[in-house]
Protein backbone atom coordinates (compact mmCIF):
# COMPACT_ATOMS: atom_id res chain seq x y z
CA MET A 1 0.00 0.00 0.00
CA VAL A 2 2.79 2.43 0.92
CA ARG A 3 4.70 1.48 -2.22
CA LYS A 4 1.65 2.20 -4.41
CA ALA A 5 1.03 5.56 -2.69
CA LEU A 6 4.67 6.48 -3.16
CA GLY A 7 4.43 5.56 -6.85
CA VAL A 8 1.34 7.75 -7.29
CA LEU A 9 3.11 10.62 -5.52
CA VAL A 10 6.16 10.33 -7.78
CA VAL A 11 3.98 10.30 -10.91
CA ALA A 12 2.03 13.34 -9.68
CA LEU A 13 5.25 15.22 -8.91
CA CYS A 14 6.68 14.43 -12.35
CA MET A 15 3.50 15.63 -14.03
CA ALA A 16 3.54 18.86 -12.01
CA VAL A 17 7.12 19.56 -13.04
CA ALA A 18 6.39 18.73 -16.69
CA VAL A 19 3.50 21.20 -16.92
CA ALA A 20 5.11 24.02 -14.94
CA SER A 21 4.73 27.37 -16.60
CA PRO A 22 7.53 27.83 -19.14
CA ALA A 23 7.42 31.59 -18.64
CA SER A 24 8.95 31.15 -15.19
CA ALA A 25 12.08 29.67 -16.78
CA GLY A 26 13.20 33.07 -18.06
CA GLY A 27 13.24 34.91 -14.74
CA LYS A 28 12.27 38.50 -14.18
CA GLU A 29 12.24 41.26 -16.78
CA LEU A 30 15.16 43.67 -16.64
CA SER A 31 15.44 47.29 -17.66
CA HIS A 32 17.75 48.17 -20.54
CA LYS A 33 20.15 49.84 -18.12
CA ALA A 34 20.31 46.86 -15.73
CA ALA A 35 20.81 44.34 -18.54
CA ALA A 36 23.47 46.46 -20.27
CA ALA A 37 25.34 46.78 -16.95
CA LYS A 38 25.34 42.99 -16.48
CA LEU A 39 26.63 42.48 -20.02
CA LYS A 40 29.34 45.09 -19.57
CA ALA A 41 30.43 43.53 -16.25
CA ALA A 42 30.81 40.18 -18.05
CA GLY A 43 32.86 41.69 -20.87
CA ILE A 44 30.08 41.36 -23.43
CA GLY A 45 29.70 44.19 -25.92
CA TRP A 46 26.65 45.20 -27.89
CA THR A 47 26.08 47.11 -31.05
CA SER A 48 23.18 48.75 -32.85
CA SER A 49 22.98 49.59 -36.54
CA GLY A 50 20.94 52.67 -35.60
CA HIS A 51 23.24 53.61 -32.70
CA CYS A 52 20.27 53.59 -30.29
CA SER A 53 18.42 51.52 -27.69
CA ASN A 54 14.78 52.45 -28.34
CA ARG A 55 12.75 49.24 -28.13
CA ASN A 56 10.23 50.52 -30.67
CA LYS A 57 12.78 51.11 -33.46
CA PRO A 58 13.96 48.03 -35.38
CA THR A 59 17.41 49.51 -36.08
CA CYS A 60 18.11 49.87 -32.35
CA THR A 61 19.35 47.19 -29.96
CA SER A 62 17.27 47.22 -26.80
CA PHE A 63 17.34 45.10 -23.65
CA SER A 64 14.15 46.58 -22.15
CA GLY A 65 12.10 43.65 -20.86
CA ILE A 66 14.79 41.03 -21.48
CA LYS A 67 14.58 38.09 -19.08
CA SER A 68 17.24 37.77 -16.40
CA GLY A 69 17.68 34.14 -17.51
CA THR A 70 18.53 35.31 -21.03
CA ILE A 71 21.23 37.62 -19.70
CA SER A 72 22.54 34.85 -17.42
CA GLY A 73 22.56 32.51 -20.41
CA ILE A 74 24.68 34.73 -22.63
CA VAL A 75 27.03 35.51 -19.73
CA THR A 76 27.47 31.76 -19.13
CA PHE A 77 28.08 31.24 -22.85
CA LYS A 78 30.77 33.95 -22.82
CA LYS A 79 32.52 32.44 -19.79
CA SER A 80 32.35 28.87 -21.09
CA SER A 81 33.39 29.65 -24.66
CA ARG A 82 36.02 32.27 -23.81
CA CYS A 83 35.03 33.93 -27.08
CA LYS A 84 34.50 37.61 -27.74
CA VAL A 85 30.71 38.00 -27.68
CA THR A 86 28.88 40.96 -29.20
CA VAL A 87 25.11 41.22 -28.90
CA THR A 88 23.52 42.57 -32.09
CA GLY A 89 19.85 42.10 -31.24
CA GLY A 90 17.69 42.13 -28.14
CA THR A 91 14.07 42.96 -27.42
CA GLU A 92 13.57 45.62 -30.07
CA THR A 93 10.68 45.43 -32.53
CA GLY A 94 11.23 43.84 -35.92
CA HIS A 95 11.84 40.22 -34.92
CA ALA A 96 9.42 37.31 -35.33
CA SER A 97 6.66 37.01 -32.74
CA GLY A 98 5.89 34.04 -30.51
CA THR A 99 6.06 32.93 -26.90
CA TYR A 100 9.85 32.58 -26.84
CA SER A 101 10.53 35.69 -28.92
CA HIS A 102 12.95 38.59 -28.81
CA TRP A 103 10.13 40.93 -27.76
CA ASN A 104 9.20 38.65 -24.84
CA GLY A 105 12.81 38.62 -23.64
CA TYR A 106 13.89 35.05 -24.39
CA LYS A 107 16.24 35.71 -27.33
CA VAL A 108 19.42 37.54 -28.20
CA ASP A 109 21.33 37.77 -31.45
CA ILE A 110 25.12 37.69 -31.36
CA ALA A 111 27.76 38.37 -33.97
CA ILE A 112 29.25 35.44 -35.84
CA THR A 113 32.94 34.80 -35.20
CA SER A 114 35.08 31.74 -35.84
CA CYS A 115 35.44 31.27 -32.07
CA VAL A 116 31.66 31.37 -31.47
CA ASN A 117 30.98 29.08 -34.46
CA GLY A 118 33.56 26.55 -33.33
CA TYR A 119 32.41 26.50 -29.72
CA ILE A 120 28.75 25.93 -30.65
CA LYS A 121 29.52 23.23 -33.20
CA ARG A 122 31.95 21.39 -30.90
CA ASN A 123 29.91 21.54 -27.71
CA PHE A 124 26.24 21.47 -28.66
CA SER A 125 24.05 18.89 -30.41
CA TYR A 126 23.22 19.45 -34.06
CA ILE A 127 19.42 19.31 -34.45
CA GLY A 128 19.04 20.00 -38.17
CA GLY A 129 19.11 22.92 -40.55
CA SER A 130 21.40 25.52 -39.01
CA LYS A 131 20.44 24.77 -35.40
CA TRP A 132 22.26 23.37 -32.38
CA ARG A 133 20.93 22.65 -28.88
CA SER A 134 22.91 23.03 -25.66
CA ALA A 135 22.70 20.50 -22.82
CA ALA A 136 20.46 23.02 -21.02
CA GLY A 137 18.02 22.96 -23.96
CA ASN A 138 18.79 26.40 -25.37
CA VAL A 139 18.74 26.67 -29.16
CA TYR A 140 21.47 28.34 -31.22
CA TYR A 141 20.36 29.14 -34.78
CA ASN A 142 22.85 30.38 -37.36
CA GLU A 143 20.81 32.81 -39.47
CA GLY A 144 23.69 33.58 -41.81
CA ASN A 145 24.77 36.98 -40.51
CA HIS A 146 24.26 36.33 -36.76
CA TRP A 147 23.45 33.64 -34.20
CA ASP A 148 19.86 33.80 -32.94
CA ILE A 149 19.84 32.25 -29.45
CA THR A 150 16.74 31.21 -27.51
CA TYR A 151 17.11 30.73 -23.76
CA TYR A 152 14.37 28.61 -22.20
């Protein structure tokens, strides 16, 4: 009887974990200033073709509303890879929509370099097309002129 109850409890716990809200995985939303400070402290640069950070202009690079987990993810990538990392896209308008979108704070774009390319291809699992998945489940998509990274 105890064994059966324990089995039911384990199944219930597994189901609860499996259906937990994915939005909680990203952490809290950060201001542009707070996110930029965390990137700078980690030695991560960022650039904007429009030389601006206005979230509502597609030529800007904004971090307004980016998830703390996304910032932690790119900082971890920088430390692990030991590559120069430059963010080229954040939460600004102009990207595709969806739950795990740039606008919702789950994605960053970074510049392509031979170091970044090599690290991703050596350390992550190829999942088809131009995509690789890290052990943590994050997806790195080579879009030709930048890496589009989704942090879950």
